[in-house]
Every structure is written in structure tokens, then in C-alpha cells.
Short mmCIF file of C-alpha atoms in Angstrom, two decimals:
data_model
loop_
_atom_site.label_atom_id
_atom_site.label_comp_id
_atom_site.label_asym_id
_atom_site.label_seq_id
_atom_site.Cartn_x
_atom_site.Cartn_y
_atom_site.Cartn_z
CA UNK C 1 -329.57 62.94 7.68
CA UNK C 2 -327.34 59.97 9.15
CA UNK C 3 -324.47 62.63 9.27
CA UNK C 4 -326.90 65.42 11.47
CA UNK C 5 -327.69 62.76 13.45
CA UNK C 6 -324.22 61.47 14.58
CA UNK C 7 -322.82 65.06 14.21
CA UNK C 8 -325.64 66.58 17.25
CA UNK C 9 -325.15 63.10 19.32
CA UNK C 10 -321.67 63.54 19.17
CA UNK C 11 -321.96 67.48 19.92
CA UNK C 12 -324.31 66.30 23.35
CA UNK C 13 -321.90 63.59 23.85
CA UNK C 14 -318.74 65.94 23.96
CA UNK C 15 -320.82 68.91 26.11
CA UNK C 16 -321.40 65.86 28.63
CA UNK C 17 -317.73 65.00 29.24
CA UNK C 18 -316.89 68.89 30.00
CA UNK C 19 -318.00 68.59 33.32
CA UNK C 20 -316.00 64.97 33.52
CA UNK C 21 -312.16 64.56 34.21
CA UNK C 22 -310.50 63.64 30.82
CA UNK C 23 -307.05 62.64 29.89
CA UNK C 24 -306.18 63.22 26.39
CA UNK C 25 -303.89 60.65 24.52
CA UNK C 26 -301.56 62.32 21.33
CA UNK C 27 -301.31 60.45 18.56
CA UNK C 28 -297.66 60.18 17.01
CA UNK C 29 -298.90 57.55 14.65
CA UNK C 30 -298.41 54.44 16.39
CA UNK C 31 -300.33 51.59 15.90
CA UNK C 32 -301.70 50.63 19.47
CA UNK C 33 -303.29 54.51 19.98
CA UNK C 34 -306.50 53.64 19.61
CA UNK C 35 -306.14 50.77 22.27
CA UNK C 36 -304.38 53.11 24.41
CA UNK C 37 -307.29 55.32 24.88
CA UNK C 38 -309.31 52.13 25.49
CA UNK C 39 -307.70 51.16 28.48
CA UNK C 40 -307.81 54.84 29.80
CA UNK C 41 -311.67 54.07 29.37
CA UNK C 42 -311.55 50.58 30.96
CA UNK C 43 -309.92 52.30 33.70
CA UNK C 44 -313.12 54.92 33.95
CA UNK C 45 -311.38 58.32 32.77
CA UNK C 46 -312.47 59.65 30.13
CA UNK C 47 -310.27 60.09 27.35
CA UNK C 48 -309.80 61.76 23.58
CA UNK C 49 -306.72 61.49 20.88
CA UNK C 50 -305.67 64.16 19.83
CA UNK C 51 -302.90 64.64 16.57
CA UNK C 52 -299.56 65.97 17.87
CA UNK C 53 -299.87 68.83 16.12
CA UNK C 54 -302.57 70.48 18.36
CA UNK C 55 -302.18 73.65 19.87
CA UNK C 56 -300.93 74.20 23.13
CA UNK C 57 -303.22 76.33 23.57
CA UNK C 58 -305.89 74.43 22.76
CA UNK C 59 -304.35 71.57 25.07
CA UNK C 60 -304.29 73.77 27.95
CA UNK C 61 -308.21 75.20 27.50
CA UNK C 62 -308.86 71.32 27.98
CA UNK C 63 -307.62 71.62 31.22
CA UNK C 64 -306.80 67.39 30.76
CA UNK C 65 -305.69 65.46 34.45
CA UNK C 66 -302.87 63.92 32.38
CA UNK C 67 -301.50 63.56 29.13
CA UNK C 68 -300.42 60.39 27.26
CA UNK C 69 -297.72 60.55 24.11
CA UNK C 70 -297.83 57.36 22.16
CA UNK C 71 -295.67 55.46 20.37
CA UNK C 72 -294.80 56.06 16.64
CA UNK C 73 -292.28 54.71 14.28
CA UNK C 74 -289.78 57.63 13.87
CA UNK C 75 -286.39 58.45 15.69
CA UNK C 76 -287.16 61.85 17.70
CA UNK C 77 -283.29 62.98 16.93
CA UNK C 78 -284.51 63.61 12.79
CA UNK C 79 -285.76 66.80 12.07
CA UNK C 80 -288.59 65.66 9.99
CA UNK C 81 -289.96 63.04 13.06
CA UNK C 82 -293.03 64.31 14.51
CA UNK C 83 -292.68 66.55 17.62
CA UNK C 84 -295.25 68.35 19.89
CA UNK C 85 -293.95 71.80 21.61
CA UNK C 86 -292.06 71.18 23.84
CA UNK C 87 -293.66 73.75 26.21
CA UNK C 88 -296.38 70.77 26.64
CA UNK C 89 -293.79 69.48 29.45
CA UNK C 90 -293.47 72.62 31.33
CA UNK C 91 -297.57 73.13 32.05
CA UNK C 92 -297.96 70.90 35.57
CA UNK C 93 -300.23 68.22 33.83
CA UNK C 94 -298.97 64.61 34.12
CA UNK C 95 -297.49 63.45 30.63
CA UNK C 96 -296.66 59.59 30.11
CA UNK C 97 -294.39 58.69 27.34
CA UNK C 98 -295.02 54.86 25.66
CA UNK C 99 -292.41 54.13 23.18
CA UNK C 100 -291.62 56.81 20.95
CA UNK C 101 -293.70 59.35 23.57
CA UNK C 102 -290.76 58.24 25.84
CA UNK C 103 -288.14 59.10 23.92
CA UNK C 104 -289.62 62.36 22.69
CA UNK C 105 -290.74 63.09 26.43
CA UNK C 106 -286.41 62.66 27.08
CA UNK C 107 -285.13 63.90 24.26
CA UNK C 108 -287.38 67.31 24.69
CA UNK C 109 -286.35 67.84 28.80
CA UNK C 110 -282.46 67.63 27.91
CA UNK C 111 -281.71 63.99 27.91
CA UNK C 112 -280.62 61.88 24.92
CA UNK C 113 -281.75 59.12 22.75
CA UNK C 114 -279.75 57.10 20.30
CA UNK C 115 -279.67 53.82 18.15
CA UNK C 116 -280.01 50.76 19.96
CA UNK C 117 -277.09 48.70 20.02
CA UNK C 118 -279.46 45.30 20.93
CA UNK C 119 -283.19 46.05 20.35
CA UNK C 120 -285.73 44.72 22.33
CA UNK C 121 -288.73 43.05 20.82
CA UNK C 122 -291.31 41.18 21.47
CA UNK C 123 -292.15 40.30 25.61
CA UNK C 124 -289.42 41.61 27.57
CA UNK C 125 -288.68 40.78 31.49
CA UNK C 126 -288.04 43.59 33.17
CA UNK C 127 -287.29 44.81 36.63
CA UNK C 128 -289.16 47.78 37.91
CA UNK C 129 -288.55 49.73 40.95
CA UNK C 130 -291.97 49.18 43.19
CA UNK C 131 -291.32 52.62 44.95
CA UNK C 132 -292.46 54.27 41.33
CA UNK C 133 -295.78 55.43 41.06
CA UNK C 134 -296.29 53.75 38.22
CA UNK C 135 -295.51 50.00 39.18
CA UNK C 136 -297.04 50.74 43.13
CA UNK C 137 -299.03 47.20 43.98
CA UNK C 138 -297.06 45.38 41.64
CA UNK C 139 -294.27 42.49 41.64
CA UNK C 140 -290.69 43.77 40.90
CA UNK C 141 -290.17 41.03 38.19
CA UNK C 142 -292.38 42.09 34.86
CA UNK C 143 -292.99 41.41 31.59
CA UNK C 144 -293.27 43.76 29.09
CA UNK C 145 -293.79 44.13 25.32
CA UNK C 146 -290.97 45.99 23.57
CA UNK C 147 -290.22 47.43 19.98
CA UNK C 148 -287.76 49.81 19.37
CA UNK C 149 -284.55 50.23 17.53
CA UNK C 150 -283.81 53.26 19.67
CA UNK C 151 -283.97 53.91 23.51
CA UNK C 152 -283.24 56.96 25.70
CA UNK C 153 -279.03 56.69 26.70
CA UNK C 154 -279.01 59.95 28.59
CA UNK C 155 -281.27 60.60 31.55
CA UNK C 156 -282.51 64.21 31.43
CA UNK C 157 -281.96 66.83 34.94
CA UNK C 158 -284.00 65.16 37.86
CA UNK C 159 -285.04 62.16 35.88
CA UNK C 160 -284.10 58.49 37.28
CA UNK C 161 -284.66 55.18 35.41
CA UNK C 162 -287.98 52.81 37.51
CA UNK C 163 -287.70 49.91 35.00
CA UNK C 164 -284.39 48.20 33.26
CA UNK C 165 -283.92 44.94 30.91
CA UNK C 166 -281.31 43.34 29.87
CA UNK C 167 -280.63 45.60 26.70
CA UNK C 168 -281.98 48.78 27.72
CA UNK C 169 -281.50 50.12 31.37
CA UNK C 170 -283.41 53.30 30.74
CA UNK C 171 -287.29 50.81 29.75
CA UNK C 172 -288.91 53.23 32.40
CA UNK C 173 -288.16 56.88 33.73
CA UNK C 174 -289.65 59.47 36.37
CA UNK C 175 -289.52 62.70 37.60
CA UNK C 176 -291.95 62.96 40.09
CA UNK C 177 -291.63 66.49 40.92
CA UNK C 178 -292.36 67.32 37.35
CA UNK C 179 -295.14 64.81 37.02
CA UNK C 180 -293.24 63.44 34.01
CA UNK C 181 -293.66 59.75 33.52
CA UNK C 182 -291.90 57.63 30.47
CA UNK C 183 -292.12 53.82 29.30
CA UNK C 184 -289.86 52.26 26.83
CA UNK C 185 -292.18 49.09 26.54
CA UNK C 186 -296.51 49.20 25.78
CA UNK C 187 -298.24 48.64 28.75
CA UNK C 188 -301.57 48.86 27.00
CA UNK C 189 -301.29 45.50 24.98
CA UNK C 190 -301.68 42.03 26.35
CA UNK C 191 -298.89 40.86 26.07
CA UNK C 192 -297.75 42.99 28.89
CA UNK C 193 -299.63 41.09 31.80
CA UNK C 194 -299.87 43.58 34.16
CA UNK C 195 -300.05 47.10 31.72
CA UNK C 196 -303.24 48.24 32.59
CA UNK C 197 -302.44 48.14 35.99
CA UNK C 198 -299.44 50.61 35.33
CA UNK C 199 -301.88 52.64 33.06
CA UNK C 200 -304.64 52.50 36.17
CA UNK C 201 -301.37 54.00 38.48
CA UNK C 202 -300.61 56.57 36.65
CA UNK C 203 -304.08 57.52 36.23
CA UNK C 204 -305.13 57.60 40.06
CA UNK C 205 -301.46 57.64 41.36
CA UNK C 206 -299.66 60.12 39.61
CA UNK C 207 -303.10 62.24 37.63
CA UNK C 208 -305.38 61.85 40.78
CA UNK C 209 -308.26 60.75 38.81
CA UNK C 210 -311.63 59.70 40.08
CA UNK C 211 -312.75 57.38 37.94
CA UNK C 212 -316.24 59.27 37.18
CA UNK C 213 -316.76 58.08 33.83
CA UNK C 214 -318.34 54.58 33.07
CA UNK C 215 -318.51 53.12 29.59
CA UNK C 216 -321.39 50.53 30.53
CA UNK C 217 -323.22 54.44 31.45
CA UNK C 218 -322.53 55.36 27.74
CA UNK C 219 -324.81 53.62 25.68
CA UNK C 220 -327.62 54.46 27.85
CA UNK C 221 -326.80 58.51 27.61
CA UNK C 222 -326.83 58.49 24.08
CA UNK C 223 -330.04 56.77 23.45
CA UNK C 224 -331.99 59.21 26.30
CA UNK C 225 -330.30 61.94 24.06
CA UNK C 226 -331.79 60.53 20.88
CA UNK C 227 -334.90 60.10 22.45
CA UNK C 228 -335.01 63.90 23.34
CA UNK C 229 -333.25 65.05 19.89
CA UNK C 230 -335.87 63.01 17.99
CA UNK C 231 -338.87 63.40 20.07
CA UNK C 232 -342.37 62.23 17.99
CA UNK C 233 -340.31 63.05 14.58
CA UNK C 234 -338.95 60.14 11.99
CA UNK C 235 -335.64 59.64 11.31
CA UNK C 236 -334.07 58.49 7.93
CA UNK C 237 -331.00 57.15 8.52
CA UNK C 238 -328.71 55.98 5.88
CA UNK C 239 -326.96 52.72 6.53
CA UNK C 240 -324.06 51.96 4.90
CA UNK C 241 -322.56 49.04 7.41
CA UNK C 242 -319.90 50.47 8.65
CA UNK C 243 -319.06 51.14 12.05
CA UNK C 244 -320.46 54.31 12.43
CA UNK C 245 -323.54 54.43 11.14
CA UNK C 246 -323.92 50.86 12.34
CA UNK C 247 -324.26 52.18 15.71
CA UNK C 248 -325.95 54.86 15.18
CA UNK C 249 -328.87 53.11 13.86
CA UNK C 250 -328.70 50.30 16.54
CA UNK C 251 -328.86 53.42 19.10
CA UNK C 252 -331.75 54.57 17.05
CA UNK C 253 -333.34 51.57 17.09
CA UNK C 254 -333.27 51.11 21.06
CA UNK C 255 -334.51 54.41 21.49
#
């Protein structure tokens, strides 16, 4: 019963955000994806993860604003690293590379990556180029948070570097007339100050997003769905404590 009831909110949930912009985030199995499609959220855009080995087609029935690749812990140049097709990059959408989604973004378009000779962890000051879409509002002198043992060493056709440290002059790249957008460092953790202001640019800047989806708007669209799901019927809901059917019994319970 607890599983039909998540499964048909969910279903109502998902035909609601058709008719809302959506970005859609592919996973490559690093360990900030989930946050990354958080601050999408916090920016109000909807978003969805997605594994990277989704079908194009698929992708392109979606009809996303923009795509986001994250990181992951593999080098793109070994044949057994996670790739998406490569065909993802000739659609029109607006991809961003984050770490590994970078370097795959690079290394797919023509342009190299290799072993770091000095790797760059932990906060990182960079200096961006303001002109970029992606760091438009901001100060030239940021910090970022960087881990990598590789980096991209050869720009691909019509790309230029928007971001350089000390180690790694390549820590952001753009081609703006292929809407195709790459960060060496993770703008969606904390300890890059101003990240979600570079997520929130790419989103409106470079996607042209809206902004017409509001998490605060969530809860109350799933309980008026319960409410008309349920009716005058009785629900037995089996609660096990974790986080799913935690909420869905404290939507229950409002409704």
C-alpha cells in the first residue's frame, strides 16, 4: 500500500513538471550529484539525475533547457571509464561539465586530458574571466573547491579557458556558440563561496531559464494530490523510518 501510494504521487508529481522547464543532471558517480541537483532546485529549475547511460533518445524527448555532467572518479582517456554518447554535445542544449563532466565534455569535442603533474585539492583561488557567462556579476578573484588528479591540457576547436589556478590553467572552459560550458572545480559545495551563483548563471545566462519552479510550492502540491487520490478512503501506510516513507506519511498526515 505505502509503495501505491508513493508510486501514483510520484506519477502526479512527474506529469506536473512536464509542463515546467527542467534541466537534467547525469550522474557519472560522483559524490556531490545529489547536491548538484539541489542547487539547480534552490535556484527554481526543476531538475532530475539521470545515469549516464540513458538514451539519447530518451534525453532529447525530455526536451531539458540544459544539461549538467557531474563529476566521477575515473580518467575519461580509459576505455572502461564511464562515457555518455558523445552525440549528447552536438543537440543545441546547454551542457556544463563539473569535474570529471569537464573533462569528458573536452575529451569528447577533440581536446585532451591527461595526468596532472600538481593536483589541485581542496579550496583553490582562481581567476575567472568576468566576460564568461558563467562568472557574469562576480569578482575576478575566486575560490574554488578542487579534486582531481587529471585536468583538460588541450583545448578542443572554438573552446577558450574562463578560469585558471596556479596548477591548472584550463579550471574553466567555454564555447559559447556551442552552448558548451566546463568547470574543473565544484561550484555546488560550500566551500566554493560563490558556486551557486555560477550554477544560477548558467542556468538563466547561458539555459535561459525562468525560474518557474518553487520548492516551498512542493509540499503543498503533493498533499492537494493526496487529498484528491485518497478522497473519503483510509490509507494503510507502512512505516518503516526511512526517508521515504517517512515523508510520505508526514504528507499523509497533513492532508
Amino acid at each position: 500500500m505505502k509503495e501505491a501510494c508513493m508510486l501514483i504521487i510520484a506519477q502526479k508529481e512527474r506529469k506536473t513538471q512536464m509542463n515546467q522547464e527542467k534541466v537534467i543532471v547525469i550522474d557519472f558517480g560522483g559524490q556531490y550529484n545529489q547536491l548538484v541537483a539541489r542547487r539547480v532546485r534552490e535556484c527554481n529549475v526543476y531538475c532530475e539525475i539521470y545515469s549516464y547511460k540513458t538514451d539519447l533518445e530518451q534525453i532529447k524527448a525530455m526536451n531539458p533547457k540544459g544539461i549538467i555532467l557531474t563529476g566521477g572518479p575515473n580518467s575519461v582517456y580509459k576505455e572502461d571509464s564511464p562515457h555518455c554518447d558523445k552525440r549528447i554535445f552536438e543537440l543545441g542544449i546547454p551542457v556544463l561539465g563539473i569535474c570529471y563532466g569537464n573533462q569528458l565534455l573536452a575529451w569528447s569535442v577533440g581536446g585532451e586530458v591527461s595526468p596532472c603533474a600538481v593536483s589541485d585539492y581542496g579550496k583553490t583561488k582562481m581567476k575567472v574571466n568576468t566576460f564568461s557567462p558563467l562568472f557574469e556579476g562576480l569578482k575576478s578573484e575566486q575560490i574554488g573547491l578542487m579534486s582531481h588528479t587529471d585536468q583538460v591540457t588541450v583545448l578542443p576547436k572554438g573552446f577558450v579557458s574562463v578560469a585558471t589556478t596556479g596548477h591548472c590553467v584550463n579550471a574553466a572552459i567555454e564555447n559559447r556558440e556551442r552552448n558548451l560550458y566546463g568547470m574543473q572545480f565544484h561550484p555546488e559545495v560550500e566551500s566554493t563561496p560563490d558556486g551557486i551563483r555560477m550554477i544560477h548563471n548558467f542556468l538563466y545566462n547561458v539555459c535561459g531559464a525562468t525560474g518557474n519552479y518553487s520548492l516551498r510550492n512542493l509540499e503543498g502540491k503533493l498533499i492537494e494530490q493526496v487529498r484528491q487520490q485518497v478522497g473519503d478512503s483510509e490509507v494503510l501506510l507502512g512505516l518503516s523510518g526511512g526517508v521515504d516513507s517517512s515523508v510520505c506519511a508526514a504528507l499523509l498526515s497533513k492532508a
